[in-house]
Amino acid sequence: MGREKAASAYKEETGMSHGVIIKDAGKRYGDFTALKGVNLEIKQGEFFTLLGPSGCGKTTLLRMIAGFNSVDGGEIRFDDKVINNLEAHKRDIGMVFQHFNLFPHMTVMENMVYAPIRVNRMPKDQAKEKALELLKLVGLTEKADVYPGKLSGGQKQRIAIARALAMEPKIMLFDEPTSALDPEMVKEVLEVIKGLAHTGITMALVTHEMGFAREVSDRICFIDNGQIVEDSNPAEFFSNPKSERAQNFLEKVL
């Protein structure tokens, strides 16, 4: 299924009418300005990737979309509603972090069903059935009764992705999901994310995996010093970046 058809089908299924619209959004930490007047739109069903040097504001922007960080000036709208806190949108926005954040005292299955039961009020049997489907999706059905301490880093991150999907989010956010993994475990996590691409769910990714970003993304947004420097399709960005800053960045990372 093509991206537009998948997005249309997902929109009909979930009732979601829009992606994310960011208008003149900024973020300050004391005297430090992390983001300055960001304007962009992440379209429904799009695979959107944020690239840039460390400390440029990528993660800050992702956390603002998720509702973890407040917006200092401007606004962020999701599904036609202003995002102002995590509580109001935690059912609709799934986020996968660098360091898994699984509950160590719970089995994989308990991790999977906790939020759907507590937050979405899903019946326990239904939550378990959904969890098993998602564990199959990430290739870890046999780990349902295992505790996180017995899993590899790649397995933990795949479980974290499945756990986020268990909430049936309208958008998935990935904050450098492979940065804490050993190199041999990176591919298995990227394959799971790739499998979710263009299924209709809106996805935003912060990553340093340039080859993956080029292959999977619909759009690349390059951020530097808290500002959007370039916003283009992957082929154009990687073959003919317009700004000198993006050119210098790619020379160092490719």
PDB file of N, CA and C in Angstrom, residues 74-151:
ATOM      1  N   GLY A  74       4.526  30.557  20.680  1.00  0.00           N
ATOM      2  CA  GLY A  74       4.024  29.747  19.574  1.00  0.00           C
ATOM      3  C   GLY A  74       3.160  28.611  20.071  1.00  0.00           C
ATOM      4  N   GLU A  75       2.910  27.633  19.206  1.00  0.00           N
ATOM      5  CA  GLU A  75       2.074  26.499  19.601  1.00  0.00           C
ATOM      6  C   GLU A  75       2.365  25.294  18.736  1.00  0.00           C
ATOM      7  N   ILE A  76       1.997  24.132  19.264  1.00  0.00           N
ATOM      8  CA  ILE A  76       2.063  22.878  18.526  1.00  0.00           C
ATOM      9  C   ILE A  76       0.671  22.269  18.550  1.00  0.00           C
ATOM     10  N   ARG A  77       0.147  21.975  17.376  1.00  0.00           N
ATOM     11  CA  ARG A  77      -1.180  21.385  17.263  1.00  0.00           C
ATOM     12  C   ARG A  77      -1.062  19.957  16.740  1.00  0.00           C
ATOM     13  N   PHE A  78      -1.819  19.070  17.361  1.00  0.00           N
ATOM     14  CA  PHE A  78      -1.847  17.670  16.953  1.00  0.00           C
ATOM     15  C   PHE A  78      -3.301  17.238  16.812  1.00  0.00           C
ATOM     16  N   ASP A  79      -3.639  16.725  15.646  1.00  0.00           N
ATOM     17  CA  ASP A  79      -5.025  16.322  15.387  1.00  0.00           C
ATOM     18  C   ASP A  79      -5.980  17.474  15.682  1.00  0.00           C
ATOM     19  N   ASP A  80      -5.567  18.677  15.257  1.00  0.00           N
ATOM     20  CA  ASP A  80      -6.369  19.898  15.384  1.00  0.00           C
ATOM     21  C   ASP A  80      -6.528  20.397  16.814  1.00  0.00           C
ATOM     22  N   LYS A  81      -5.711  19.886  17.741  1.00  0.00           N
ATOM     23  CA  LYS A  81      -5.799  20.342  19.130  1.00  0.00           C
ATOM     24  C   LYS A  81      -4.423  20.803  19.589  1.00  0.00           C
ATOM     25  N   VAL A  82      -4.402  21.867  20.379  1.00  0.00           N
ATOM     26  CA  VAL A  82      -3.136  22.391  20.887  1.00  0.00           C
ATOM     27  C   VAL A  82      -2.566  21.437  21.935  1.00  0.00           C
ATOM     28  N   ILE A  83      -1.283  21.080  21.760  1.00  0.00           N
ATOM     29  CA  ILE A  83      -0.606  20.246  22.751  1.00  0.00           C
ATOM     30  C   ILE A  83      -0.117  21.140  23.877  1.00  0.00           C
ATOM     31  N   ASN A  84      -0.583  20.893  25.095  1.00  0.00           N
ATOM     32  CA  ASN A  84      -0.130  21.715  26.217  1.00  0.00           C
ATOM     33  C   ASN A  84       0.370  20.897  27.401  1.00  0.00           C
ATOM     34  N   ASN A  85       0.127  19.596  27.392  1.00  0.00           N
ATOM     35  CA  ASN A  85       0.700  18.752  28.437  1.00  0.00           C
ATOM     36  C   ASN A  85       0.603  17.290  28.041  1.00  0.00           C
ATOM     37  N   LEU A  86       1.408  16.473  28.693  1.00  0.00           N
ATOM     38  CA  LEU A  86       1.469  15.055  28.373  1.00  0.00           C
ATOM     39  C   LEU A  86       0.162  14.341  28.684  1.00  0.00           C
ATOM     40  N   GLU A  87      -0.472  14.681  29.782  1.00  0.00           N
ATOM     41  CA  GLU A  87      -1.652  13.962  30.241  1.00  0.00           C
ATOM     42  C   GLU A  87      -2.759  13.956  29.189  1.00  0.00           C
ATOM     43  N   ALA A  88      -2.916  15.092  28.498  1.00  0.00           N
ATOM     44  CA  ALA A  88      -4.009  15.222  27.542  1.00  0.00           C
ATOM     45  C   ALA A  88      -3.793  14.414  26.267  1.00  0.00           C
ATOM     46  N   HIS A  89      -2.542  14.033  25.986  1.00  0.00           N
ATOM     47  CA  HIS A  89      -2.263  13.406  24.695  1.00  0.00           C
ATOM     48  C   HIS A  89      -1.558  12.058  24.809  1.00  0.00           C
ATOM     49  N   LYS A  90      -1.387  11.548  26.036  1.00  0.00           N
ATOM     50  CA  LYS A  90      -0.583  10.343  26.183  1.00  0.00           C
ATOM     51  C   LYS A  90      -1.224   9.115  25.532  1.00  0.00           C
ATOM     52  N   ARG A  91      -2.520   9.166  25.284  1.00  0.00           N
ATOM     53  CA  ARG A  91      -3.166   8.043  24.607  1.00  0.00           C
ATOM     54  C   ARG A  91      -2.902   8.055  23.102  1.00  0.00           C
ATOM     55  N   ASP A  92      -2.585   9.204  22.564  1.00  0.00           N
ATOM     56  CA  ASP A  92      -2.472   9.358  21.114  1.00  0.00           C
ATOM     57  C   ASP A  92      -1.042   9.400  20.608  1.00  0.00           C
ATOM     58  N   ILE A  93      -0.088   9.685  21.503  1.00  0.00           N
ATOM     59  CA  ILE A  93       1.291   9.862  21.083  1.00  0.00           C
ATOM     60  C   ILE A  93       2.174   8.837  21.772  1.00  0.00           C
ATOM     61  N   GLY A  94       2.818   7.986  20.974  1.00  0.00           N
ATOM     62  CA  GLY A  94       3.750   7.006  21.515  1.00  0.00           C
ATOM     63  C   GLY A  94       5.174   7.491  21.319  1.00  0.00           C
ATOM     64  N   MET A  95       6.019   7.293  22.329  1.00  0.00           N
ATOM     65  CA  MET A  95       7.406   7.730  22.212  1.00  0.00           C
ATOM     66  C   MET A  95       8.343   6.628  22.671  1.00  0.00           C
ATOM     67  N   VAL A  96       9.381   6.405  21.870  1.00  0.00           N
ATOM     68  CA  VAL A  96      10.414   5.421  22.176  1.00  0.00           C
ATOM     69  C   VAL A  96      11.715   6.174  22.422  1.00  0.00           C
ATOM     70  N   PHE A  97      12.326   5.936  23.584  1.00  0.00           N
ATOM     71  CA  PHE A  97      13.501   6.692  24.011  1.00  0.00           C
ATOM     72  C   PHE A  97      14.792   5.932  23.706  1.00  0.00           C
ATOM     73  N   GLN A  98      15.902   6.576  23.998  1.00  0.00           N
ATOM     74  CA  GLN A  98      17.206   5.950  23.788  1.00  0.00           C
ATOM     75  C   GLN A  98      17.413   4.763  24.726  1.00  0.00           C
ATOM     76  N   HIS A  99      16.907   4.869  25.952  1.00  0.00           N
ATOM     77  CA  HIS A  99      17.239   3.889  26.978  1.00  0.00           C
ATOM     78  C   HIS A  99      16.021   3.088  27.444  1.00  0.00           C
ATOM     79  N   PHE A 100      15.216   2.655  26.497  1.00  0.00           N
ATOM     80  CA  PHE A 100      14.183   1.632  26.701  1.00  0.00           C
ATOM     81  C   PHE A 100      13.097   2.004  27.721  1.00  0.00           C
ATOM     82  N   ASN A 101      13.479   2.296  28.984  1.00  0.00           N
ATOM     83  CA  ASN A 101      12.521   2.679  30.029  1.00  0.00           C
ATOM     84  C   ASN A 101      11.497   1.602  30.341  1.00  0.00           C
ATOM     85  N   LEU A 102      11.884   0.347  30.242  1.00  0.00           N
ATOM     86  CA  LEU A 102      11.000  -0.739  30.654  1.00  0.00           C
ATOM     87  C   LEU A 102      11.008  -0.847  32.179  1.00  0.00           C
ATOM     88  N   PHE A 103       9.889  -1.274  32.747  1.00  0.00           N
ATOM     89  CA  PHE A 103       9.823  -1.488  34.190  1.00  0.00           C
ATOM     90  C   PHE A 103      10.581  -2.776  34.539  1.00  0.00           C
ATOM     91  N   PRO A 104      11.693  -2.686  35.279  1.00  0.00           N
ATOM     92  CA  PRO A 104      12.524  -3.876  35.506  1.00  0.00           C
ATOM     93  C   PRO A 104      11.868  -4.944  36.370  1.00  0.00           C
ATOM     94  N   HIS A 105      10.891  -4.543  37.203  1.00  0.00           N
ATOM     95  CA  HIS A 105      10.255  -5.494  38.110  1.00  0.00           C
ATOM     96  C   HIS A 105       9.046  -6.183  37.475  1.00  0.00           C
ATOM     97  N   MET A 106       8.778  -5.871  36.209  1.00  0.00           N
ATOM     98  CA  MET A 106       7.655  -6.475  35.499  1.00  0.00           C
ATOM     99  C   MET A 106       8.164  -7.341  34.350  1.00  0.00           C
ATOM    100  N   THR A 107       7.451  -8.427  34.057  1.00  0.00           N
ATOM    101  CA  THR A 107       7.774  -9.216  32.882  1.00  0.00           C
ATOM    102  C   THR A 107       7.461  -8.412  31.628  1.00  0.00           C
ATOM    103  N   VAL A 108       7.890  -8.925  30.503  1.00  0.00           N
ATOM    104  CA  VAL A 108       7.593  -8.272  29.226  1.00  0.00           C
ATOM    105  C   VAL A 108       6.085  -8.109  29.055  1.00  0.00           C
ATOM    106  N   MET A 109       5.327  -9.158  29.327  1.00  0.00           N
ATOM    107  CA  MET A 109       3.878  -9.076  29.178  1.00  0.00           C
ATOM    108  C   MET A 109       3.286  -8.041  30.122  1.00  0.00           C
ATOM    109  N   GLU A 110       3.748  -7.999  31.359  1.00  0.00           N
ATOM    110  CA  GLU A 110       3.247  -7.016  32.314  1.00  0.00           C
ATOM    111  C   GLU A 110       3.581  -5.597  31.870  1.00  0.00           C
ATOM    112  N   ASN A 111       4.770  -5.410  31.302  1.00  0.00           N
ATOM    113  CA  ASN A 111       5.133  -4.112  30.732  1.00  0.00           C
ATOM    114  C   ASN A 111       4.183  -3.720  29.611  1.00  0.00           C
ATOM    115  N   MET A 112       3.826  -4.693  28.798  1.00  0.00           N
ATOM    116  CA  MET A 112       3.006  -4.441  27.619  1.00  0.00           C
ATOM    117  C   MET A 112       1.572  -4.047  27.977  1.00  0.00           C
ATOM    118  N   VAL A 113       0.997  -4.686  28.992  1.00  0.00           N
ATOM    119  CA  VAL A 113      -0.434  -4.495  29.258  1.00  0.00           C
ATOM    120  C   VAL A 113      -0.711  -3.415  30.298  1.00  0.00           C
ATOM    121  N   TYR A 114       0.320  -2.941  30.988  1.00  0.00           N
ATOM    122  CA  TYR A 114       0.106  -2.009  32.097  1.00  0.00           C
ATOM    123  C   TYR A 114      -0.649  -0.753  31.662  1.00  0.00           C
ATOM    124  N   ALA A 115      -0.127  -0.036  30.675  1.00  0.00           N
ATOM    125  CA  ALA A 115      -0.761   1.219  30.264  1.00  0.00           C
ATOM    126  C   ALA A 115      -2.102   1.008  29.556  1.00  0.00           C
ATOM    127  N   PRO A 116      -2.215   0.031  28.633  1.00  0.00           N
ATOM    128  CA  PRO A 116      -3.530  -0.177  28.019  1.00  0.00           C
ATOM    129  C   PRO A 116      -4.642  -0.443  29.036  1.00  0.00           C
ATOM    130  N   ILE A 117      -4.326  -1.182  30.108  1.00  0.00           N
ATOM    131  CA  ILE A 117      -5.330  -1.476  31.124  1.00  0.00           C
ATOM    132  C   ILE A 117      -5.582  -0.263  32.016  1.00  0.00           C
ATOM    133  N   ARG A 118      -4.505   0.382  32.489  1.00  0.00           N
ATOM    134  CA  ARG A 118      -4.641   1.492  33.433  1.00  0.00           C
ATOM    135  C   ARG A 118      -5.133   2.780  32.776  1.00  0.00           C
ATOM    136  N   VAL A 119      -4.626   3.062  31.583  1.00  0.00           N
ATOM    137  CA  VAL A 119      -4.943   4.335  30.919  1.00  0.00           C
ATOM    138  C   VAL A 119      -6.115   4.203  29.957  1.00  0.00           C
ATOM    139  N   ASN A 120      -6.060   3.180  29.089  1.00  0.00           N
ATOM    140  CA  ASN A 120      -7.116   3.013  28.076  1.00  0.00           C
ATOM    141  C   ASN A 120      -8.299   2.186  28.569  1.00  0.00           C
ATOM    142  N   ARG A 121      -8.198   1.680  29.800  1.00  0.00           N
ATOM    143  CA  ARG A 121      -9.281   0.875  30.382  1.00  0.00           C
ATOM    144  C   ARG A 121      -9.616  -0.340  29.514  1.00  0.00           C
ATOM    145  N   MET A 122      -8.599  -0.909  28.898  1.00  0.00           N
ATOM    146  CA  MET A 122      -8.795  -2.079  28.054  1.00  0.00           C
ATOM    147  C   MET A 122      -8.941  -3.320  28.929  1.00  0.00           C
ATOM    148  N   PRO A 123      -9.888  -4.193  28.647  1.00  0.00           N
ATOM    149  CA  PRO A 123     -10.013  -5.433  29.410  1.00  0.00           C
ATOM    150  C   PRO A 123      -8.707  -6.229  29.374  1.00  0.00           C
ATOM    151  N   LYS A 124      -8.394  -6.892  30.479  1.00  0.00           N
ATOM    152  CA  LYS A 124      -7.107  -7.581  30.605  1.00  0.00           C
ATOM    153  C   LYS A 124      -6.890  -8.611  29.497  1.00  0.00           C
ATOM    154  N   ASP A 125      -7.899  -9.403  29.205  1.00  0.00           N
ATOM    155  CA  ASP A 125      -7.754 -10.436  28.166  1.00  0.00           C
ATOM    156  C   ASP A 125      -7.473  -9.801  26.801  1.00  0.00           C
ATOM    157  N   GLN A 126      -8.158  -8.706  26.523  1.00  0.00           N
ATOM    158  CA  GLN A 126      -7.951  -8.013  25.254  1.00  0.00           C
ATOM    159  C   GLN A 126      -6.548  -7.418  25.189  1.00  0.00           C
ATOM    160  N   ALA A 127      -6.087  -6.853  26.310  1.00  0.00           N
ATOM    161  CA  ALA A 127      -4.753  -6.263  26.355  1.00  0.00           C
ATOM    162  C   ALA A 127      -3.682  -7.319  26.125  1.00  0.00           C
ATOM    163  N   LYS A 128      -3.866  -8.494  26.712  1.00  0.00           N
ATOM    164  CA  LYS A 128      -2.896  -9.582  26.520  1.00  0.00           C
ATOM    165  C   LYS A 128      -2.897 -10.070  25.076  1.00  0.00           C
ATOM    166  N   GLU A 129      -4.077 -10.188  24.493  1.00  0.00           N
ATOM    167  CA  GLU A 129      -4.174 -10.614  23.095  1.00  0.00           C
ATOM    168  C   GLU A 129      -3.461  -9.628  22.172  1.00  0.00           C
ATOM    169  N   LYS A 130      -3.687  -8.320  22.420  1.00  0.00           N
ATOM    170  CA  LYS A 130      -3.029  -7.292  21.631  1.00  0.00           C
ATOM    171  C   LYS A 130      -1.513  -7.333  21.832  1.00  0.00           C
ATOM    172  N   ALA A 131      -1.097  -7.559  23.069  1.00  0.00           N
ATOM    173  CA  ALA A 131       0.331  -7.622  23.377  1.00  0.00           C
ATOM    174  C   ALA A 131       1.009  -8.764  22.634  1.00  0.00           C
ATOM    175  N   LEU A 132       0.366  -9.903  22.581  1.00  0.00           N
ATOM    176  CA  LEU A 132       0.938 -11.047  21.874  1.00  0.00           C
ATOM    177  C   LEU A 132       1.057 -10.771  20.380  1.00  0.00           C
ATOM    178  N   GLU A 133       0.081 -10.079  19.818  1.00  0.00           N
ATOM    179  CA  GLU A 133       0.146  -9.704  18.405  1.00  0.00           C
ATOM    180  C   GLU A 133       1.357  -8.804  18.141  1.00  0.00           C
ATOM    181  N   LEU A 134       1.578  -7.863  19.047  1.00  0.00           N
ATOM    182  CA  LEU A 134       2.682  -6.924  18.869  1.00  0.00           C
ATOM    183  C   LEU A 134       4.035  -7.580  19.127  1.00  0.00           C
ATOM    184  N   LEU A 135       4.078  -8.505  20.079  1.00  0.00           N
ATOM    185  CA  LEU A 135       5.315  -9.241  20.308  1.00  0.00           C
ATOM    186  C   LEU A 135       5.671 -10.090  19.096  1.00  0.00           C
ATOM    187  N   LYS A 136       4.666 -10.618  18.437  1.00  0.00           N
ATOM    188  CA  LYS A 136       4.901 -11.357  17.194  1.00  0.00           C
ATOM    189  C   LYS A 136       5.431 -10.418  16.120  1.00  0.00           C
ATOM    190  N   LEU A 137       4.887  -9.204  16.072  1.00  0.00           N
ATOM    191  CA  LEU A 137       5.315  -8.211  15.095  1.00  0.00           C
ATOM    192  C   LEU A 137       6.803  -7.896  15.233  1.00  0.00           C
ATOM    193  N   VAL A 138       7.292  -7.808  16.478  1.00  0.00           N
ATOM    194  CA  VAL A 138       8.707  -7.482  16.697  1.00  0.00           C
ATOM    195  C   VAL A 138       9.567  -8.731  16.882  1.00  0.00           C
ATOM    196  N   GLY A 139       8.970  -9.904  16.678  1.00  0.00           N
ATOM    197  CA  GLY A 139       9.724 -11.155  16.707  1.00  0.00           C
ATOM    198  C   GLY A 139      10.159 -11.624  18.080  1.00  0.00           C
ATOM    199  N   LEU A 140       9.346 -11.339  19.121  1.00  0.00           N
ATOM    200  CA  LEU A 140       9.751 -11.682  20.482  1.00  0.00           C
ATOM    201  C   LEU A 140       8.630 -12.334  21.287  1.00  0.00           C
ATOM    202  N   THR A 141       7.802 -13.094  20.634  1.00  0.00           N
ATOM    203  CA  THR A 141       6.689 -13.760  21.313  1.00  0.00           C
ATOM    204  C   THR A 141       7.172 -14.625  22.475  1.00  0.00           C
ATOM    205  N   GLU A 142       8.313 -15.284  22.275  1.00  0.00           N
ATOM    206  CA  GLU A 142       8.824 -16.224  23.287  1.00  0.00           C
ATOM    207  C   GLU A 142       9.348 -15.523  24.537  1.00  0.00           C
ATOM    208  N   LYS A 143       9.414 -14.191  24.506  1.00  0.00           N
ATOM    209  CA  LYS A 143       9.947 -13.439  25.651  1.00  0.00           C
ATOM    210  C   LYS A 143       8.845 -12.861  26.541  1.00  0.00           C
ATOM    211  N   ALA A 144       7.610 -13.273  26.341  1.00  0.00           N
ATOM    212  CA  ALA A 144       6.480 -12.672  27.059  1.00  0.00           C
ATOM    213  C   ALA A 144       6.623 -12.753  28.567  1.00  0.00           C
ATOM    214  N   ASP A 145       7.170 -13.856  29.090  1.00  0.00           N
ATOM    215  CA  ASP A 145       7.249 -14.053  30.535  1.00  0.00           C
ATOM    216  C   ASP A 145       8.643 -13.787  31.102  1.00  0.00           C
ATOM    217  N   VAL A 146       9.483 -13.152  30.297  1.00  0.00           N
ATOM    218  CA  VAL A 146      10.857 -12.854  30.702  1.00  0.00           C
ATOM    219  C   VAL A 146      10.932 -11.446  31.292  1.00  0.00           C
ATOM    220  N   TYR A 147      11.822 -11.245  32.259  1.00  0.00           N
ATOM    221  CA  TYR A 147      12.049  -9.916  32.812  1.00  0.00           C
ATOM    222  C   TYR A 147      13.071  -9.164  31.964  1.00  0.00           C
ATOM    223  N   PRO A 148      12.971  -7.829  31.887  1.00  0.00           N
ATOM    224  CA  PRO A 148      13.874  -7.038  31.038  1.00  0.00           C
ATOM    225  C   PRO A 148      15.356  -7.294  31.285  1.00  0.00           C
ATOM    226  N   GLY A 149      15.737  -7.608  32.516  1.00  0.00           N
ATOM    227  CA  GLY A 149      17.141  -7.856  32.828  1.00  0.00           C
ATOM    228  C   GLY A 149      17.735  -9.033  32.085  1.00  0.00           C
ATOM    229  N   LYS A 150      16.884  -9.903  31.542  1.00  0.00           N
ATOM    230  CA  LYS A 150      17.345 -11.078  30.804  1.00  0.00           C
ATOM    231  C   LYS A 150      17.370 -10.837  29.292  1.00  0.00           C
ATOM    232  N   LEU A 151      17.086  -9.615  28.868  1.00  0.00           N
ATOM    233  CA  LEU A 151      17.023  -9.299  27.446  1.00  0.00           C
ATOM    234  C   LEU A 151      18.260  -8.544  26.997  1.00  0.00           C
TER     235      LEU A 151
END
